[in-house]
mmCIF file of C-alpha atoms in Angstrom:
data_model
loop_
_atom_site.group_PDB
_atom_site.id
_atom_site.type_symbol
_atom_site.label_atom_id
_atom_site.label_comp_id
_atom_site.label_asym_id
_atom_site.label_seq_id
_atom_site.Cartn_x
_atom_site.Cartn_y
_atom_site.Cartn_z
ATOM 1 C CA MET R 98 141.025 53.195 231.325
ATOM 2 C CA ASN R 99 139.461 52.501 234.719
ATOM 3 C CA ILE R 100 138.803 55.579 236.846
ATOM 4 C CA SER R 101 139.289 55.661 240.608
ATOM 5 C CA ARG R 102 136.236 54.381 242.479
ATOM 6 C CA SER R 103 136.697 57.049 245.146
ATOM 7 C CA SER R 104 136.385 59.818 242.571
ATOM 8 C CA ALA R 105 133.524 58.252 240.638
ATOM 9 C CA LYS R 106 130.361 60.311 240.298
ATOM 10 C CA ASN R 107 127.151 58.745 241.560
ATOM 11 C CA ARG R 108 124.642 60.777 239.560
ATOM 12 C CA PHE R 109 124.293 61.605 235.844
ATOM 13 C CA ASP R 110 121.658 62.907 233.497
ATOM 14 C CA VAL R 111 122.080 59.701 231.475
ATOM 15 C CA VAL R 112 123.773 56.400 232.257
ATOM 16 C CA VAL R 113 124.856 54.211 229.317
ATOM 17 C CA VAL R 114 125.013 50.503 230.139
ATOM 18 C CA GLY R 115 127.748 48.986 227.981
ATOM 19 C CA GLY R 116 130.743 50.618 226.315
ATOM 20 C CA GLY R 117 130.506 49.205 222.798
ATOM 21 C CA HIS R 118 130.699 51.385 219.698
ATOM 22 C CA ASN R 119 126.977 52.194 219.819
ATOM 23 C CA GLY R 120 127.124 53.078 223.508
ATOM 24 C CA LEU R 121 130.160 55.318 223.024
ATOM 25 C CA THR R 122 128.539 57.047 220.051
ATOM 26 C CA CYS R 123 125.359 57.603 222.044
ATOM 27 C CA ALA R 124 127.358 58.973 224.989
ATOM 28 C CA CYS R 125 129.218 61.444 222.783
ATOM 29 C CA TYR R 126 126.073 62.864 221.197
ATOM 30 C CA LEU R 127 124.351 63.162 224.586
ATOM 31 C CA ALA R 128 127.387 64.950 226.014
ATOM 32 C CA LYS R 129 127.522 67.269 222.983
ATOM 33 C CA SER R 130 123.958 68.300 223.818
ATOM 34 C CA GLY R 131 125.076 69.384 227.305
ATOM 35 C CA LEU R 132 124.055 66.364 229.395
ATOM 36 C CA SER R 133 126.231 64.667 232.000
ATOM 37 C CA VAL R 134 126.866 61.077 230.918
ATOM 38 C CA GLY R 135 128.400 58.007 232.509
ATOM 39 C CA VAL R 136 129.307 54.818 230.626
ATOM 40 C CA PHE R 137 129.660 51.564 232.555
ATOM 41 C CA GLU R 138 131.335 48.611 230.817
ATOM 42 C CA ARG R 139 131.598 45.134 232.367
ATOM 43 C CA ARG R 140 134.865 44.211 230.598
ATOM 44 C CA ASN R 141 138.303 45.708 231.245
ATOM 45 C CA VAL R 142 138.362 47.279 227.780
ATOM 46 C CA LEU R 143 135.946 49.607 226.019
ATOM 47 C CA GLY R 144 134.658 48.732 222.570
ATOM 48 C CA GLY R 145 132.273 45.798 222.884
ATOM 49 C CA ALA R 146 132.501 43.817 219.648
ATOM 50 C CA ALA R 147 134.885 46.384 218.127
ATOM 51 C CA VAL R 148 138.085 45.719 220.061
ATOM 52 C CA THR R 149 141.693 44.851 219.246
ATOM 53 C CA GLU R 150 143.308 42.337 221.571
ATOM 54 C CA GLU R 151 146.407 40.154 221.743
ATOM 55 C CA PHE R 152 145.321 36.585 221.011
ATOM 56 C CA HIS R 153 148.867 35.146 221.015
ATOM 57 C CA PRO R 154 152.136 36.699 222.254
ATOM 58 C CA GLY R 155 153.119 39.309 219.688
ATOM 59 C CA PHE R 156 149.913 38.964 217.619
ATOM 60 C CA ARG R 157 147.047 41.455 217.903
ATOM 61 C CA ASN R 158 143.819 41.244 215.954
ATOM 62 C CA SER R 159 140.208 42.408 215.905
ATOM 63 C CA THR R 160 138.505 40.002 218.297
ATOM 64 C CA ALA R 161 134.947 40.109 216.926
ATOM 65 C CA SER R 162 134.003 42.649 214.231
ATOM 66 C CA TYR R 163 136.724 42.825 211.608
ATOM 67 C CA THR R 164 135.933 45.204 208.759
ATOM 68 C CA VAL R 165 134.354 48.621 208.331
ATOM 69 C CA SER R 166 132.050 50.250 205.806
ATOM 70 C CA LEU R 167 128.863 51.083 207.708
ATOM 71 C CA LEU R 168 130.457 53.621 210.049
ATOM 72 C CA ASN R 169 128.569 56.682 208.871
ATOM 73 C CA PRO R 170 130.714 59.598 207.609
ATOM 74 C CA LYS R 171 128.640 61.992 209.738
ATOM 75 C CA VAL R 172 129.578 60.048 212.875
ATOM 76 C CA ILE R 173 133.239 60.108 211.841
ATOM 77 C CA ARG R 174 133.057 63.899 211.426
ATOM 78 C CA ASP R 175 130.906 64.682 214.470
ATOM 79 C CA LEU R 176 133.025 62.551 216.804
ATOM 80 C CA ARG R 177 136.306 63.828 215.305
ATOM 81 C CA LEU R 178 137.526 60.262 214.901
ATOM 82 C CA ALA R 179 140.209 61.126 212.357
ATOM 83 C CA GLU R 180 141.581 63.781 214.733
ATOM 84 C CA HIS R 181 141.805 61.054 217.373
ATOM 85 C CA GLY R 182 143.947 58.930 215.062
ATOM 86 C CA LEU R 183 141.442 56.804 213.126
ATOM 87 C CA LYS R 184 142.631 55.834 209.655
ATOM 88 C CA ILE R 185 140.773 53.383 207.432
ATOM 89 C CA LEU R 186 142.568 51.526 204.654
ATOM 90 C CA GLU R 187 140.503 50.370 201.694
ATOM 91 C CA ARG R 188 140.590 46.691 200.838
ATOM 92 C CA PRO R 189 142.834 46.114 197.822
ATOM 93 C CA MET R 190 140.396 43.364 196.775
ATOM 94 C CA GLN R 191 136.867 42.791 198.029
ATOM 95 C CA ASN R 192 136.585 38.985 197.805
ATOM 96 C CA PHE R 193 138.786 36.093 196.716
ATOM 97 C CA LEU R 194 137.449 32.613 195.892
ATOM 98 C CA PRO R 195 140.074 29.902 195.195
ATOM 99 C CA MET R 196 138.633 26.937 193.288
ATOM 100 C CA PRO R 197 139.620 23.246 193.408
ATOM 101 C CA ASP R 198 140.685 23.306 189.746
ATOM 102 C CA GLY R 199 143.401 25.885 190.438
ATOM 103 C CA ARG R 200 141.466 28.884 189.166
ATOM 104 C CA ALA R 201 140.414 31.818 191.338
ATOM 105 C CA LEU R 202 137.541 34.262 191.141
ATOM 106 C CA THR R 203 138.103 37.787 192.435
ATOM 107 C CA ALA R 204 135.902 40.816 192.984
ATOM 108 C CA GLY R 205 136.524 44.517 193.407
ATOM 109 C CA PRO R 206 137.312 47.184 193.847
ATOM 110 C CA ASP R 207 138.514 47.511 190.226
ATOM 111 C CA SER R 208 135.454 46.829 188.049
ATOM 112 C CA ALA R 209 137.503 46.012 184.954
ATOM 113 C CA ARG R 210 139.482 43.313 186.775
ATOM 114 C CA THR R 211 136.285 41.956 188.279
ATOM 115 C CA LEU R 212 134.716 41.641 184.847
ATOM 116 C CA GLU R 213 137.816 39.930 183.509
ATOM 117 C CA SER R 214 137.764 37.446 186.378
ATOM 118 C CA VAL R 215 134.047 36.697 186.007
ATOM 119 C CA ARG R 216 134.449 36.332 182.236
ATOM 120 C CA SER R 217 136.946 33.516 182.811
ATOM 121 C CA PHE R 218 134.080 31.563 184.403
ATOM 122 C CA SER R 219 131.106 32.736 182.351
ATOM 123 C CA GLN R 220 130.800 35.155 179.449
ATOM 124 C CA ARG R 221 127.076 35.477 180.114
ATOM 125 C CA ASP R 222 127.636 36.388 183.767
ATOM 126 C CA ALA R 223 130.230 38.988 182.827
ATOM 127 C CA GLU R 224 127.705 40.585 180.477
ATOM 128 C CA ARG R 225 125.053 40.688 183.215
ATOM 129 C CA LEU R 226 127.303 41.903 186.025
ATOM 130 C CA PRO R 227 127.103 45.664 185.235
ATOM 131 C CA ALA R 228 123.291 45.504 185.210
ATOM 132 C CA TYR R 229 123.327 43.605 188.503
ATOM 133 C CA PHE R 230 125.404 46.284 190.203
ATOM 134 C CA LYS R 231 123.291 49.031 188.657
ATOM 135 C CA MET R 232 120.218 47.370 190.180
ATOM 136 C CA LEU R 233 121.841 47.276 193.626
ATOM 137 C CA ASP R 234 123.132 50.849 193.407
ATOM 138 C CA SER R 235 119.742 52.215 192.311
ATOM 139 C CA SER R 236 117.977 50.407 195.142
ATOM 140 C CA VAL R 237 120.416 51.430 197.837
ATOM 141 C CA GLN R 238 120.026 55.149 197.153
ATOM 142 C CA MET R 239 116.673 55.261 198.917
ATOM 143 C CA LEU R 240 118.032 53.486 201.975
ATOM 144 C CA ARG R 241 120.981 55.858 202.186
ATOM 145 C CA SER R 242 118.619 58.847 202.093
ATOM 146 C CA GLN R 243 116.712 57.437 205.082
ATOM 147 C CA LEU R 244 119.734 56.385 207.119
ATOM 148 C CA LEU R 245 119.817 59.416 209.411
ATOM 149 C CA GLU R 246 116.034 59.744 209.687
ATOM 150 C CA THR R 247 114.214 58.475 212.773
ATOM 151 C CA PRO R 248 111.940 55.645 211.587
ATOM 152 C CA PRO R 249 108.221 55.984 212.416
ATOM 153 C CA THR R 250 107.158 53.770 215.315
ATOM 154 C CA ASP R 251 103.740 54.996 216.455
ATOM 155 C CA PRO R 252 101.232 56.099 213.773
ATOM 156 C CA ARG R 253 99.131 57.732 216.506
ATOM 157 C CA ARG R 254 101.767 60.432 216.849
ATOM 158 C CA MET R 255 101.621 63.175 214.247
ATOM 159 C CA ARG R 256 105.434 63.255 213.917
ATOM 160 C CA ASP R 257 105.611 59.541 213.124
ATOM 161 C CA LEU R 258 102.612 59.717 210.816
ATOM 162 C CA TRP R 259 104.271 62.530 208.871
ATOM 163 C CA SER R 260 107.531 60.561 208.729
ATOM 164 C CA ALA R 261 105.719 57.535 207.269
ATOM 165 C CA PHE R 262 104.007 59.788 204.728
ATOM 166 C CA GLN R 263 107.339 61.280 203.653
ATOM 167 C CA LEU R 264 108.851 57.811 203.271
ATOM 168 C CA GLY R 265 105.937 56.771 201.071
ATOM 169 C CA ARG R 266 106.328 59.883 198.905
ATOM 170 C CA HIS R 267 110.032 59.164 198.486
ATOM 171 C CA PHE R 268 109.297 55.613 197.390
ATOM 172 C CA ARG R 269 106.624 56.714 194.893
ATOM 173 C CA LYS R 270 109.096 59.053 193.196
ATOM 174 C CA LEU R 271 111.336 56.122 192.257
ATOM 175 C CA GLU R 272 111.155 54.569 188.822
ATOM 176 C CA PRO R 273 108.749 51.587 188.705
ATOM 177 C CA GLU R 274 111.664 49.238 187.932
ATOM 178 C CA VAL R 275 113.531 50.405 191.044
ATOM 179 C CA GLN R 276 110.392 49.997 193.176
ATOM 180 C CA ARG R 277 110.067 46.406 191.977
ATOM 181 C CA ASP R 278 113.773 45.745 192.595
ATOM 182 C CA ILE R 279 113.485 47.016 196.179
ATOM 183 C CA HIS R 280 110.431 44.840 196.747
ATOM 184 C CA GLU R 281 112.292 41.776 195.462
ATOM 185 C CA LEU R 282 115.395 42.500 197.530
ATOM 186 C CA PHE R 283 113.341 42.750 200.721
ATOM 187 C CA THR R 284 111.081 39.749 200.115
ATOM 188 C CA ARG R 285 112.986 37.181 198.045
ATOM 189 C CA SER R 286 115.987 35.086 198.999
ATOM 190 C CA ALA R 287 119.532 35.854 197.951
ATOM 191 C CA GLY R 288 119.759 32.415 196.354
ATOM 192 C CA ASP R 289 116.712 33.038 194.157
ATOM 193 C CA LEU R 290 117.991 36.428 193.068
ATOM 194 C CA LEU R 291 121.474 35.153 192.252
ATOM 195 C CA ASP R 292 120.050 32.144 190.398
ATOM 196 C CA HIS R 293 118.156 34.613 188.226
ATOM 197 C CA TRP R 294 121.137 36.845 187.525
ATOM 198 C CA PHE R 295 123.979 34.359 187.092
ATOM 199 C CA GLU R 296 124.659 30.857 185.812
ATOM 200 C CA SER R 297 128.090 30.095 187.286
ATOM 201 C CA ASP R 298 128.175 28.513 190.751
ATOM 202 C CA ALA R 299 131.460 30.285 191.417
ATOM 203 C CA VAL R 300 129.976 33.707 190.656
ATOM 204 C CA LYS R 301 126.897 32.982 192.763
ATOM 205 C CA ALA R 302 129.125 31.830 195.626
ATOM 206 C CA LEU R 303 131.264 34.943 195.393
ATOM 207 C CA TYR R 304 128.307 37.295 195.755
ATOM 208 C CA GLY R 305 126.217 34.912 197.836
ATOM 209 C CA PHE R 306 128.882 35.111 200.524
ATOM 210 C CA ASP R 307 127.752 38.669 201.156
ATOM 211 C CA ALA R 308 124.240 37.402 201.876
ATOM 212 C CA VAL R 309 125.185 34.815 204.497
ATOM 213 C CA VAL R 310 128.140 36.319 206.378
ATOM 214 C CA GLY R 311 126.855 37.440 209.760
ATOM 215 C CA ASN R 312 123.358 36.257 208.817
ATOM 216 C CA TYR R 313 122.085 33.182 210.652
ATOM 217 C CA ALA R 314 120.086 31.881 207.702
ATOM 218 C CA SER R 315 120.258 29.850 204.518
ATOM 219 C CA PRO R 316 120.905 31.826 201.317
ATOM 220 C CA TYR R 317 117.460 30.585 200.243
ATOM 221 C CA THR R 318 115.706 32.092 203.265
ATOM 222 C CA PRO R 319 113.062 34.613 202.089
ATOM 223 C CA GLY R 320 114.218 38.142 202.823
ATOM 224 C CA SER R 321 117.919 37.295 202.746
ATOM 225 C CA GLY R 322 118.159 39.185 199.455
ATOM 226 C CA TYR R 323 118.301 42.388 201.510
ATOM 227 C CA VAL R 324 121.741 41.413 202.788
ATOM 228 C CA LEU R 325 123.055 41.651 199.209
ATOM 229 C CA LEU R 326 121.988 45.288 199.356
ATOM 230 C CA HIS R 327 123.390 45.720 202.834
ATOM 231 C CA HIS R 328 126.911 45.031 201.601
ATOM 232 C CA VAL R 329 126.891 47.867 199.042
ATOM 233 C CA PHE R 330 125.237 50.197 201.536
ATOM 234 C CA GLY R 331 128.242 51.814 203.169
ATOM 235 C CA GLU R 332 131.355 53.673 202.139
ATOM 236 C CA VAL R 333 135.002 54.155 203.002
ATOM 237 C CA ASN R 334 136.884 57.411 202.508
ATOM 238 C CA GLY R 335 133.999 58.773 200.437
ATOM 239 C CA LYS R 336 133.824 55.758 198.103
ATOM 240 C CA SER R 337 130.425 54.069 198.063
ATOM 241 C CA GLY R 338 130.183 50.300 198.443
ATOM 242 C CA VAL R 339 133.817 49.948 199.528
ATOM 243 C CA TRP R 340 134.945 48.049 202.630
ATOM 244 C CA GLY R 341 138.112 48.669 204.568
ATOM 245 C CA HIS R 342 140.203 47.918 207.619
ATOM 246 C CA ALA R 343 140.882 50.291 210.501
ATOM 247 C CA LEU R 344 144.596 50.734 210.992
ATOM 248 C CA GLY R 345 145.234 49.148 214.375
ATOM 249 C CA GLY R 346 142.143 46.963 214.195
ATOM 250 C CA MET R 347 138.524 47.646 215.021
ATOM 251 C CA GLY R 348 139.606 48.729 218.487
ATOM 252 C CA ALA R 349 141.103 51.830 216.862
ATOM 253 C CA ILE R 350 137.549 52.980 216.088
ATOM 254 C CA THR R 351 136.258 52.606 219.637
ATOM 255 C CA GLN R 352 139.416 54.007 221.207
ATOM 256 C CA ALA R 353 138.967 57.119 219.050
ATOM 257 C CA MET R 354 135.334 57.290 220.202
ATOM 258 C CA ALA R 355 136.436 56.933 223.821
ATOM 259 C CA ALA R 356 138.964 59.737 223.361
ATOM 260 C CA GLU R 357 136.226 62.052 222.082
ATOM 261 C CA ALA R 358 133.921 60.982 224.910
ATOM 262 C CA ARG R 359 136.578 61.923 227.483
ATOM 263 C CA ARG R 360 137.124 65.252 225.728
ATOM 264 C CA LEU R 361 133.402 65.929 226.078
ATOM 265 C CA GLY R 362 133.469 65.109 229.779
ATOM 266 C CA VAL R 363 131.903 61.648 229.684
ATOM 267 C CA THR R 364 132.772 59.411 232.633
ATOM 268 C CA LEU R 365 133.991 56.026 231.359
ATOM 269 C CA GLU R 366 134.255 53.083 233.742
ATOM 270 C CA THR R 367 135.526 49.612 232.851
ATOM 271 C CA ASP R 368 135.391 46.523 235.075
ATOM 272 C CA ALA R 369 131.984 47.872 236.120
ATOM 273 C CA PRO R 370 129.321 45.237 235.394
ATOM 274 C CA VAL R 371 125.717 46.320 236.011
ATOM 275 C CA ARG R 372 123.686 44.074 238.327
ATOM 276 C CA ARG R 373 120.292 45.649 237.661
ATOM 277 C CA ILE R 374 118.471 48.723 236.447
ATOM 278 C CA LEU R 375 116.584 50.489 239.233
ATOM 279 C CA SER R 376 113.096 51.859 238.734
ATOM 280 C CA THR R 377 110.319 53.609 240.637
ATOM 281 C CA GLN R 378 106.706 53.442 239.496
ATOM 282 C CA GLY R 379 107.713 52.087 236.100
ATOM 283 C CA ARG R 380 110.393 54.706 235.440
ATOM 284 C CA ALA R 381 114.145 53.977 235.430
ATOM 285 C CA THR R 382 115.995 55.902 238.123
ATOM 286 C CA GLY R 383 119.518 54.487 237.932
ATOM 287 C CA ILE R 384 121.634 51.350 238.080
ATOM 288 C CA GLU R 385 123.151 49.117 240.705
ATOM 289 C CA LEU R 386 126.634 47.801 239.951
ATOM 290 C CA GLU R 387 127.933 44.366 240.918
ATOM 291 C CA ASP R 388 130.200 46.009 243.504
ATOM 292 C CA GLY R 389 127.112 47.399 245.258
ATOM 293 C CA ARG R 390 127.382 51.017 244.179
ATOM 294 C CA VAL R 391 124.184 52.778 243.130
ATOM 295 C CA ILE R 392 124.385 55.314 240.269
ATOM 296 C CA GLU R 393 121.395 57.608 239.885
ATOM 297 C CA ALA R 394 120.258 58.860 236.483
ATOM 298 C CA ALA R 395 117.277 60.558 234.894
ATOM 299 C CA ALA R 396 117.479 58.194 231.912
ATOM 300 C CA ILE R 397 119.161 54.913 230.973
ATOM 301 C CA ALA R 398 120.533 54.040 227.528
ATOM 302 C CA ALA R 399 121.322 50.349 227.034
ATOM 303 C CA ASN R 400 124.103 49.194 224.695
ATOM 304 C CA LEU R 401 123.304 45.493 224.951
ATOM 305 C CA GLY R 402 120.920 42.996 223.422
ATOM 306 C CA PRO R 403 117.207 42.859 224.249
ATOM 307 C CA LYS R 404 117.393 39.529 226.108
ATOM 308 C CA PRO R 405 120.050 40.484 228.675
ATOM 309 C CA LEU R 406 118.470 43.923 229.023
ATOM 310 C CA TYR R 407 114.855 42.912 229.590
ATOM 311 C CA LEU R 408 115.313 39.469 231.134
ATOM 312 C CA LYS R 409 118.349 40.065 233.369
ATOM 313 C CA LEU R 410 118.689 43.744 234.230
ATOM 314 C CA LEU R 411 115.032 44.663 234.608
ATOM 315 C CA ALA R 412 112.732 43.202 237.241
ATOM 316 C CA GLU R 413 109.899 41.062 235.940
ATOM 317 C CA ALA R 414 107.372 43.442 237.528
ATOM 318 C CA ASP R 415 108.779 46.334 235.449
ATOM 319 C CA LEU R 416 107.597 44.831 232.163
ATOM 320 C CA PRO R 417 104.163 43.944 230.812
ATOM 321 C CA ALA R 418 103.781 40.159 230.812
ATOM 322 C CA GLU R 419 102.955 40.067 227.103
ATOM 323 C CA PHE R 420 106.057 42.094 226.196
ATOM 324 C CA ARG R 421 108.313 39.942 228.364
ATOM 325 C CA ALA R 422 106.898 36.796 226.733
ATOM 326 C CA ARG R 423 107.782 38.197 223.311
ATOM 327 C CA ILE R 424 111.351 38.858 224.422
ATOM 328 C CA GLU R 425 111.638 35.351 225.880
ATOM 329 C CA ARG R 426 110.752 33.759 222.539
ATOM 330 C CA LEU R 427 112.939 36.119 220.532
ATOM 331 C CA ARG R 428 115.300 34.084 218.386
ATOM 332 C CA VAL R 429 118.905 35.076 218.964
ATOM 333 C CA GLY R 430 121.711 32.954 217.569
ATOM 334 C CA SER R 431 124.741 32.837 215.341
ATOM 335 C CA ALA R 432 126.400 30.337 213.045
ATOM 336 C CA THR R 433 129.679 32.220 212.889
ATOM 337 C CA PHE R 434 132.977 30.452 213.497
ATOM 338 C CA ARG R 435 136.028 32.635 213.944
ATOM 339 C CA MET R 436 139.627 31.489 214.320
ATOM 340 C CA ASN R 437 142.712 33.676 214.657
ATOM 341 C CA VAL R 438 145.935 31.942 213.610
ATOM 342 C CA ALA R 439 149.483 33.092 214.329
ATOM 343 C CA LEU R 440 151.693 32.127 211.364
ATOM 344 C CA SER R 441 155.345 32.690 210.604
ATOM 345 C CA GLU R 442 154.552 33.966 207.103
ATOM 346 C CA LEU R 443 151.638 34.742 204.824
ATOM 347 C CA PRO R 444 149.945 31.754 203.165
ATOM 348 C CA LYS R 445 150.656 30.872 199.539
ATOM 349 C CA PHE R 446 147.778 29.811 197.287
ATOM 350 C CA SER R 447 148.245 27.749 194.163
ATOM 351 C CA ALA R 448 145.105 29.489 192.868
ATOM 352 C CA ALA R 449 146.375 32.978 193.610
ATOM 353 C CA PRO R 450 145.654 35.533 190.871
ATOM 354 C CA ARG R 451 148.673 36.492 188.815
ATOM 355 C CA ASN R 452 150.184 39.968 189.046
ATOM 356 C CA ASP R 453 147.898 41.172 191.834
ATOM 357 C CA ASP R 454 150.767 42.145 194.179
ATOM 358 C CA GLY R 455 149.221 40.058 196.964
ATOM 359 C CA ALA R 456 145.921 41.959 196.883
ATOM 360 C CA HIS R 457 144.004 38.694 197.352
ATOM 361 C CA LEU R 458 145.571 38.367 200.810
ATOM 362 C CA GLY R 459 143.780 41.525 201.892
ATOM 363 C CA SER R 460 140.351 40.413 200.722
ATOM 364 C CA GLY R 461 137.204 38.902 202.159
ATOM 365 C CA SER R 462 136.757 38.767 205.912
ATOM 366 C CA SER R 463 140.418 39.433 206.542
ATOM 367 C CA TRP R 464 141.933 42.164 208.633
ATOM 368 C CA ARG R 465 145.446 43.079 209.549
ATOM 369 C CA HIS R 466 147.276 39.890 208.637
ATOM 370 C CA HIS R 467 145.196 39.540 205.467
ATOM 371 C CA TRP R 468 143.807 36.036 205.742
ATOM 372 C CA PRO R 469 141.594 35.212 202.770
ATOM 373 C CA THR R 470 137.978 34.188 202.881
ATOM 374 C CA TRP R 471 137.171 30.638 201.853
ATOM 375 C CA ILE R 472 133.626 30.206 200.617
ATOM 376 C CA ALA R 473 131.777 27.398 198.923
ATOM 377 C CA PRO R 474 129.182 27.479 196.133
ATOM 378 C CA LEU R 475 125.629 28.087 197.292
ATOM 379 C CA PRO R 476 123.658 24.913 198.034
ATOM 380 C CA ARG R 477 121.001 24.335 195.440
ATOM 381 C CA ARG R 478 117.399 24.214 196.604
ATOM 382 C CA GLY R 479 116.656 20.864 198.181
ATOM 383 C CA SER R 480 120.295 19.899 198.735
ATOM 384 C CA PRO R 481 121.015 18.521 202.222
ATOM 385 C CA ALA R 482 123.824 20.936 203.022
ATOM 386 C CA CYS R 483 126.450 23.269 201.658
ATOM 387 C CA ARG R 484 129.415 21.731 199.946
ATOM 388 C CA PRO R 485 132.645 21.827 201.956
ATOM 389 C CA PRO R 486 134.936 24.805 201.375
ATOM 390 C CA PRO R 487 137.101 24.451 198.255
ATOM 391 C CA SER R 488 140.553 23.103 199.024
ATOM 392 C CA SER R 489 143.621 25.173 198.287
ATOM 393 C CA LYS R 490 147.231 24.211 198.706
ATOM 394 C CA CYS R 491 149.108 26.462 201.095
#
């Protein structure tokens, strides 16, 4: 909703540049603390990457982000998102992998069905699967406990030094096996870890998918093992490790956030691109919009990436040369390809699991129209490239 320019305020305690889900969340918490807040979004819709838009007449879908699990329950409660209409449906199946030979491998959320599916590919892998998930669950507990803690950034400050000390104490209390698992997950590649745990390419592909989706790296890149942990990190409707879909698309989340922001008195402007951040003597004092308006603020919160923030919105003189050089060489990229397709009916797979009531159509990186995820076995070390996605007759 675009407010009237004539009634727009020109001074706030805090200005938020960008109206994505992080910017809206930030604005709500600042407003709850009693500050006056203005959010300025360049597009004609709030939500950033979490928006629902019509991509073909009569077809609406989540444009960028597509599934939810990492939306913290505390944020849902504090921002009253359910009261503003947010409802999250759990995936009936986590992942679905159709194979060229007509078989299919499925995962979650029912552990018994997952074991049965894995057993059809490898008895050994089925026997190891419970231990694999126990390893992930044990490791993720520490991360969950730290999720709402401010990470230490400057050891010269007593608060940050104490925070680092507390984190170390927490880690030392873990069982030695869990400490070693966490170290491996943060330093080794997902491919190496999955090669150790499983023998079937299909099983490794099924769980390796979680290590490469949204991650611009090979599954054998050191450190990519963390992403395996990342995908059991969240929860939906109080169920740990579950992923779901917001009813109405990802835009339903940000529209609920916007509704709470308005209730708290936050000024929300769309079609309001920021030209530059203003500063005096090294301190931000406001923003200048593309339409020429100047909005004053005591502080600026930026809901955009570091490159557009530091290289486009801030003057070169406002940043130390060494810091700016680091931002300039920051690697930012993506290998994601996304395609929304308007079909007259749901696809039919020759490899579809029997008696699953169509649950496989709500799996993987699907959303409202339940398109499945097609993934290929992990490339073995030294191979020139991934194999092409397995073919399935539709």
